Short mmCIF file of C-alpha atoms in Angstrom, two decimals:
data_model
loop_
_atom_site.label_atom_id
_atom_site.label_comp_id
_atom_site.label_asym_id
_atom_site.label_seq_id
_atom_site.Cartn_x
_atom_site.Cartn_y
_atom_site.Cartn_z
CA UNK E 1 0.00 0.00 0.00
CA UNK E 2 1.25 3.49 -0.82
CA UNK E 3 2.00 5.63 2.01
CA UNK E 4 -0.42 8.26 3.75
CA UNK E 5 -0.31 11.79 2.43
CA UNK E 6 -1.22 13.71 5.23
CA UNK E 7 -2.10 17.88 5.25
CA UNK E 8 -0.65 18.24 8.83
CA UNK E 9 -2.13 21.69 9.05
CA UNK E 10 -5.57 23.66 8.03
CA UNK E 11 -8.43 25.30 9.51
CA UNK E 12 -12.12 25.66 9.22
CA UNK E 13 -14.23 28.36 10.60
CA UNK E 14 -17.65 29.78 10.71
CA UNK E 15 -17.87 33.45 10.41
CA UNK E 16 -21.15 33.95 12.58
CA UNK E 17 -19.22 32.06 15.78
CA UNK E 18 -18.09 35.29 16.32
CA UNK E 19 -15.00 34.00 18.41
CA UNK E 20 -12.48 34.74 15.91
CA UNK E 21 -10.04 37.46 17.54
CA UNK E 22 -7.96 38.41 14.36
CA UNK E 23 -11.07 38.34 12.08
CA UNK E 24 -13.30 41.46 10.93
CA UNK E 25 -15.64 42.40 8.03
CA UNK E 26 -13.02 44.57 6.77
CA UNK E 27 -10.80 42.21 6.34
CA UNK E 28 -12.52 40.72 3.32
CA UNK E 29 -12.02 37.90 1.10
CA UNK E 30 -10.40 35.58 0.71
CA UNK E 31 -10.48 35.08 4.65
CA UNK E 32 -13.90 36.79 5.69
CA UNK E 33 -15.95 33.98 4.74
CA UNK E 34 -17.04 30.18 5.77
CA UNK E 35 -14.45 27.22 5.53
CA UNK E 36 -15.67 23.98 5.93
CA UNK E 37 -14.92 20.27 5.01
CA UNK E 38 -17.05 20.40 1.72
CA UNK E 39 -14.89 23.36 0.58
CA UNK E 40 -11.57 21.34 1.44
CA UNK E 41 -12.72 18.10 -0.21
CA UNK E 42 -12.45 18.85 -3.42
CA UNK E 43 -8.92 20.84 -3.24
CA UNK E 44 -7.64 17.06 -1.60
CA UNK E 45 -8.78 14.64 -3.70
CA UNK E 46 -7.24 16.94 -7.25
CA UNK E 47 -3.98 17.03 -4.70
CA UNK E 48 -3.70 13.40 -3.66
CA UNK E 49 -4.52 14.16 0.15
CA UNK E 50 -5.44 11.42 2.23
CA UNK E 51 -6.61 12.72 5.64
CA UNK E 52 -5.52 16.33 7.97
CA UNK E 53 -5.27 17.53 10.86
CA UNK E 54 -7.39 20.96 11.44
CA UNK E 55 -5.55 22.68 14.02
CA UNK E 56 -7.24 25.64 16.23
CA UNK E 57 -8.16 28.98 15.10
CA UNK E 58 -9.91 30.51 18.30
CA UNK E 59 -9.02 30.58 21.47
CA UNK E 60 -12.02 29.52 23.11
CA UNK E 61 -13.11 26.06 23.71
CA UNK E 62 -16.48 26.05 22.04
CA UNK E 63 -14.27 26.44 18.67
CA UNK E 64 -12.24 23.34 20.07
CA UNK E 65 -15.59 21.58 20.68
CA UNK E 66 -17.06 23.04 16.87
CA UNK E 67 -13.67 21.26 15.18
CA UNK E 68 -14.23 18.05 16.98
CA UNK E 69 -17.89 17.78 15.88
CA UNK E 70 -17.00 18.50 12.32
CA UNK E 71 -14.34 16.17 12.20
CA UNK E 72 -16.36 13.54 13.76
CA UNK E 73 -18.84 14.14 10.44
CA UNK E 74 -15.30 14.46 7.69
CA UNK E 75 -14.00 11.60 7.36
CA UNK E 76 -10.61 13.03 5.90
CA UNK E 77 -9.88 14.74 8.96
CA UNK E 78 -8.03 12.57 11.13
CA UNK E 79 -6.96 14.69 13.96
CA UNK E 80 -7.80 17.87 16.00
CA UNK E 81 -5.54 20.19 17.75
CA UNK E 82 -7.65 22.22 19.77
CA UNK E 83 -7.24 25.21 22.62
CA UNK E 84 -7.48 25.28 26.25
CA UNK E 85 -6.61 27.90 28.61
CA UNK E 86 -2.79 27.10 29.44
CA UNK E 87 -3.66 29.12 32.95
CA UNK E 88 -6.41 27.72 33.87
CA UNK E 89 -6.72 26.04 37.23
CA UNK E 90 -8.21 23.20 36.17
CA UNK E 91 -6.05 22.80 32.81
CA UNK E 92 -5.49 19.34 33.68
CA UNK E 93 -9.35 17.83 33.93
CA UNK E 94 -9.92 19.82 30.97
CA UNK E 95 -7.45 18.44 29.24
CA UNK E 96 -8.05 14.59 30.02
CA UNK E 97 -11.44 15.37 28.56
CA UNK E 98 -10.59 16.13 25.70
CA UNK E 99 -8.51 13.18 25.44
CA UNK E 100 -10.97 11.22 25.69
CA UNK E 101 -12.70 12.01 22.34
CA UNK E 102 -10.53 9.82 19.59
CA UNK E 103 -10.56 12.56 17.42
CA UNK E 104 -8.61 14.91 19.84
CA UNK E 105 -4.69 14.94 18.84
CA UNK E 106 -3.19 17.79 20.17
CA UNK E 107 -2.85 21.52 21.55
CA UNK E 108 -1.78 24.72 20.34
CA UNK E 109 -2.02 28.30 22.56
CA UNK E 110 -1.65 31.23 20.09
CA UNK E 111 1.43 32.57 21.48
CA UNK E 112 2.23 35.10 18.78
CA UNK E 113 -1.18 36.95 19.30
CA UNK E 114 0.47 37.24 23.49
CA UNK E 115 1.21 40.56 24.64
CA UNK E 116 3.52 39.01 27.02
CA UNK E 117 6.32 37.35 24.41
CA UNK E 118 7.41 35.09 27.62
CA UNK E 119 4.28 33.85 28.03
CA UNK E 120 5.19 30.28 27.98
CA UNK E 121 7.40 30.69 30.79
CA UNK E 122 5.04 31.61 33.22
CA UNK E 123 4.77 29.37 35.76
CA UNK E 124 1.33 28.36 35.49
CA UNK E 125 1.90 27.94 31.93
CA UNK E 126 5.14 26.07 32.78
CA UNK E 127 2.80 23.46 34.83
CA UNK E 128 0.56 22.91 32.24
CA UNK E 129 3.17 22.22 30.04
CA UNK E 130 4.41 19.42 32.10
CA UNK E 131 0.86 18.03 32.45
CA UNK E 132 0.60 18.23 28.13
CA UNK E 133 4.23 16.20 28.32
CA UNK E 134 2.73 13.70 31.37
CA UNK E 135 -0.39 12.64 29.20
CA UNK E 136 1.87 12.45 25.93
CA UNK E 137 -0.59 14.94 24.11
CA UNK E 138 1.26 16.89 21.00
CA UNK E 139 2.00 20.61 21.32
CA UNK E 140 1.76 23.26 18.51
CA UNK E 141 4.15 25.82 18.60
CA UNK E 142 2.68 28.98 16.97
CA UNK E 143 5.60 31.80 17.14
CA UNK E 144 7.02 34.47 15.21
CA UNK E 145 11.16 34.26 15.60
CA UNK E 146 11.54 36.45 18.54
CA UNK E 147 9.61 33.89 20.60
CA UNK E 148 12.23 30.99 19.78
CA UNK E 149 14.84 31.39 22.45
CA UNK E 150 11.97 31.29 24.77
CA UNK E 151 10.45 28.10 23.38
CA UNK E 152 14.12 26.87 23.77
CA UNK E 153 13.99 27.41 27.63
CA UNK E 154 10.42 26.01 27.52
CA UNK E 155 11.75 22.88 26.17
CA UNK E 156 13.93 22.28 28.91
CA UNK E 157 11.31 22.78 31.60
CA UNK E 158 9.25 20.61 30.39
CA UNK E 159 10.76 16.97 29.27
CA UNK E 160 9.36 14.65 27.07
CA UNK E 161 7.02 17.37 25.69
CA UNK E 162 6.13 16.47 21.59
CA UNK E 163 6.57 19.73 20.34
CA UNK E 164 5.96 21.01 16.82
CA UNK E 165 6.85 24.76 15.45
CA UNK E 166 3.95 25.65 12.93
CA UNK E 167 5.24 27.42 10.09
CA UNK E 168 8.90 27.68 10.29
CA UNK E 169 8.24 30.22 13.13
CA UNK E 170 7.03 32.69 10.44
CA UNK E 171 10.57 34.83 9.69
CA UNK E 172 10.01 37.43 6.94
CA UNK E 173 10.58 35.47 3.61
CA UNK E 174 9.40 38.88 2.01
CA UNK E 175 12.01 40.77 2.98
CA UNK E 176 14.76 37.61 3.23
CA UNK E 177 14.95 38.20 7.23
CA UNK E 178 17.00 34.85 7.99
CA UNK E 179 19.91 34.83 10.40
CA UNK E 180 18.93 35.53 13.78
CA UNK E 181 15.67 33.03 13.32
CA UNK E 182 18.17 30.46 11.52
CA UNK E 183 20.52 30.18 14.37
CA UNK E 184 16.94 29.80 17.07
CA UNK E 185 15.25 27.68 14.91
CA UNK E 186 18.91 25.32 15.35
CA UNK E 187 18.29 26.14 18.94
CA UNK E 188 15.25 24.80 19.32
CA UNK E 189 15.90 21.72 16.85
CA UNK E 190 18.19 20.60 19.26
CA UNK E 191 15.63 19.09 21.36
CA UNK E 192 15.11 15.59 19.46
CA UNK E 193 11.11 15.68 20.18
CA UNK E 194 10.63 19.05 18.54
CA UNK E 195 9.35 18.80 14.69
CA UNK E 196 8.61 21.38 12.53
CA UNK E 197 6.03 22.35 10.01
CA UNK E 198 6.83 22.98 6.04
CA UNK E 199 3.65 25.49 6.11
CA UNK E 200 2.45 28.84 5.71
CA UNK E 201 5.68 29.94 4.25
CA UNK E 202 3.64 31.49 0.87
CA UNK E 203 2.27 33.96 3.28
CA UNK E 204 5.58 35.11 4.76
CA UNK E 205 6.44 36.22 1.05
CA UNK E 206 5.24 38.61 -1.28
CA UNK E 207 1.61 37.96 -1.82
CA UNK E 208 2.05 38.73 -5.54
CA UNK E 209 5.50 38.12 -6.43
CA UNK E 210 6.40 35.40 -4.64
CA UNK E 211 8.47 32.18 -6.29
CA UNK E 212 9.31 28.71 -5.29
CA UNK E 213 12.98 29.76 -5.40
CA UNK E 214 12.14 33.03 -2.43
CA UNK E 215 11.05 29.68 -0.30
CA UNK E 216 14.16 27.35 -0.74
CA UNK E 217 16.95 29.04 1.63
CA UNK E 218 14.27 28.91 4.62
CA UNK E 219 13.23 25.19 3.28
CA UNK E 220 16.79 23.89 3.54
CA UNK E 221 17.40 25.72 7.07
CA UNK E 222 14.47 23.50 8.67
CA UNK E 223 15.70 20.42 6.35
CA UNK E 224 19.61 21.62 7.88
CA UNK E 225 18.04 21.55 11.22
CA UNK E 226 15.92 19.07 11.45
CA UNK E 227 16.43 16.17 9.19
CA UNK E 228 13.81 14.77 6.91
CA UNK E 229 12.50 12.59 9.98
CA UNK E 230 11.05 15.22 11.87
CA UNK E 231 9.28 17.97 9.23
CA UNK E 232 6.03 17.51 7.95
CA UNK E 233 4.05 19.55 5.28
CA UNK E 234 0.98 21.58 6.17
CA UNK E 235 -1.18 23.71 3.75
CA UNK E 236 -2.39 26.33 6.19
CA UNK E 237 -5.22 26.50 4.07
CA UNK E 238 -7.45 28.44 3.82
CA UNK E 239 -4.86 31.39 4.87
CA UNK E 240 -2.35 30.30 2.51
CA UNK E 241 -5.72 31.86 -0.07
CA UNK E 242 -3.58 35.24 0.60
CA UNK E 243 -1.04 34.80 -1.78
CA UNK E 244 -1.76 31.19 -4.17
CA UNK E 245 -4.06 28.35 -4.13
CA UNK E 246 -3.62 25.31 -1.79
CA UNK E 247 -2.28 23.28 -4.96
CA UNK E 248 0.00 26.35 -5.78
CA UNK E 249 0.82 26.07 -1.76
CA UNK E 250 1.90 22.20 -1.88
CA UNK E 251 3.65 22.20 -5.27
CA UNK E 252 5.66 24.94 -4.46
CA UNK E 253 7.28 22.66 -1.65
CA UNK E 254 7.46 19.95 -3.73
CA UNK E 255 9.71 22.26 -6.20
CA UNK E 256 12.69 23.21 -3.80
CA UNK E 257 11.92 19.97 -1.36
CA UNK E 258 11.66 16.98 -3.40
CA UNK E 259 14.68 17.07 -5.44
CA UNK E 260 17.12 16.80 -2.15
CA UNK E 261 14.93 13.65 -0.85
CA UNK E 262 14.62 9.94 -1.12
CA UNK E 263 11.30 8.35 -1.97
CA UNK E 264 11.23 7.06 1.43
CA UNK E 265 12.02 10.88 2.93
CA UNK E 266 9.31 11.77 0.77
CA UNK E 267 6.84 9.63 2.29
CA UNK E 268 7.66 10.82 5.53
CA UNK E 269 7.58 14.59 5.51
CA UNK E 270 4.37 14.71 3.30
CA UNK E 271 2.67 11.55 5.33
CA UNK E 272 4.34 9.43 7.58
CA UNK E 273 5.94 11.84 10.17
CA UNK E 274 2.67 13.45 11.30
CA UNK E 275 1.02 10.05 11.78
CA UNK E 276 3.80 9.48 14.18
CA UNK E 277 4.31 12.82 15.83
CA UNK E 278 0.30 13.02 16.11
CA UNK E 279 -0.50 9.29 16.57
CA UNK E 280 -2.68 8.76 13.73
CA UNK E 281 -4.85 5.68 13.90
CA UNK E 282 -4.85 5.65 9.77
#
């Protein structure tokens, strides 16, 4: 049987939840509108997709519960990362409930949208942590580059955590920003249960200009840093809508990514690795 090709990253949303923090009517299209598993179904079967994970996009935990209901109705979907309240007292019942819904594979807080850019080493967030890393649950890393050397110190605090940076950390591929997060992004690699995501770099370019080639130095960097065994490839649809289409998304990794793998690399960044990291039942 052919390997899995798994879209380790996407979202759906509703626009009349109303729970969406970042989202406004004058944002328009493409992003100010509904996406839901009919309007991703299509897009995977014309890419070869097998099954996703739809990862958070609220910080509320009726958006959580909204995600686990629609995956329970897509069957393509086979995980969830959802959101809890990292400083909540009761973080830890919460969490063990959610654990028990199949469906459930993960959490991400939304640490670039923090005021406090050391947010994850506060100590109730600290505890938590250790609690995600005690029940074995994956952890999505959503950062800009500044936020790396704190994730670093995270890492240490809390052993055993399965960690995952979403989107390369997000350095500015528009205006070839590339050192300083380089040298954290090595940082953080160092930690041998730390992936990282192949995703939402079209976004971090020029919406209209953007090439394959402006993607490639930051593509090798996270191949440099963490081998073919721990990156996976995520769409980030529907926000990768901004600048191309979620084919124009995926191909464009396969351009500067492919050439430097083996078939049996291949299968792992575009399938194999997330059914690991997340424990996929596929």
């Amino acid at each position: 049987m052919p390997s899995p090709v798994v879209d380790a990253h996407h979202h759906f949303w509703r626009v009349d939840r109303g729970d969406y923090h970042w989202m406004s009517p004058g944002m328009g299209l493409p992003l100010y509108r509904d996406y839901l598993p009919e309007d991703l179904a299509p897009l995977l079967r014309r890419a070869g997709v097998d099954k996703t994970i739809v990862v958070q996009a609220a910080q509320t935990e009726d958006e959580t519960a909204f995600l686990l209901a629609l995956a329970e109705e897509a069957d393509f979907v086979a995980g969830v990362v959802g959101w809890l309240d990292m400083e909540d007292p009761v973080f830890a019942n919460k969490l063990d409930a959610l654990i028990a819904n199949p469906k459930f594979v993960g959490l991400r807080p939304m640490l670039q949208d923090m005021a406090d850019d050391a947010y994850i080493l506060r100590p109730a967030v600290m505890s938590s942590l250790r609690v995600v890393a005690e029940r074995g649950v994956a952890f999505d890393i959503l950062t800009y580059p500044r936020h790396l050397r704190n994730v670093a110190k995270a890492m240490e605090g809390a052993p055993g955590l399965r960690a995952v940076i979403d989107h390369i950390s997000k350095p500015s591929i528009a205006s070839g920003a590339f050192n300083g997060w380089a040298s954290d992004l090595q940082h953080v690699a160092a930690f041998p249960n730390v992936f990282c995501k192949l995703s939402g770099m079209v976004t971090e370019a020029d919406h209209d200009k953007w090439r394959p080639r402006d993607l490639k130095p930051y593509v090798d960097q996270a191949m440099l840093s963490f081998g073919a065994d721990r990156l996976m490839f995520g769409s980030d649809w529907p926000v990768c809508l901004l600048a191309g289409s979620y084919a124009e998304a995926l191909n464009a990794l396969r351009t500067v990514l492919d050439p430097q793998l083996s078939k049996d690399q291949q299968a792992a960044v575009y399938g194999l690795n997330a059914v690991r990291f997340y424990q996929l039942s596929i």
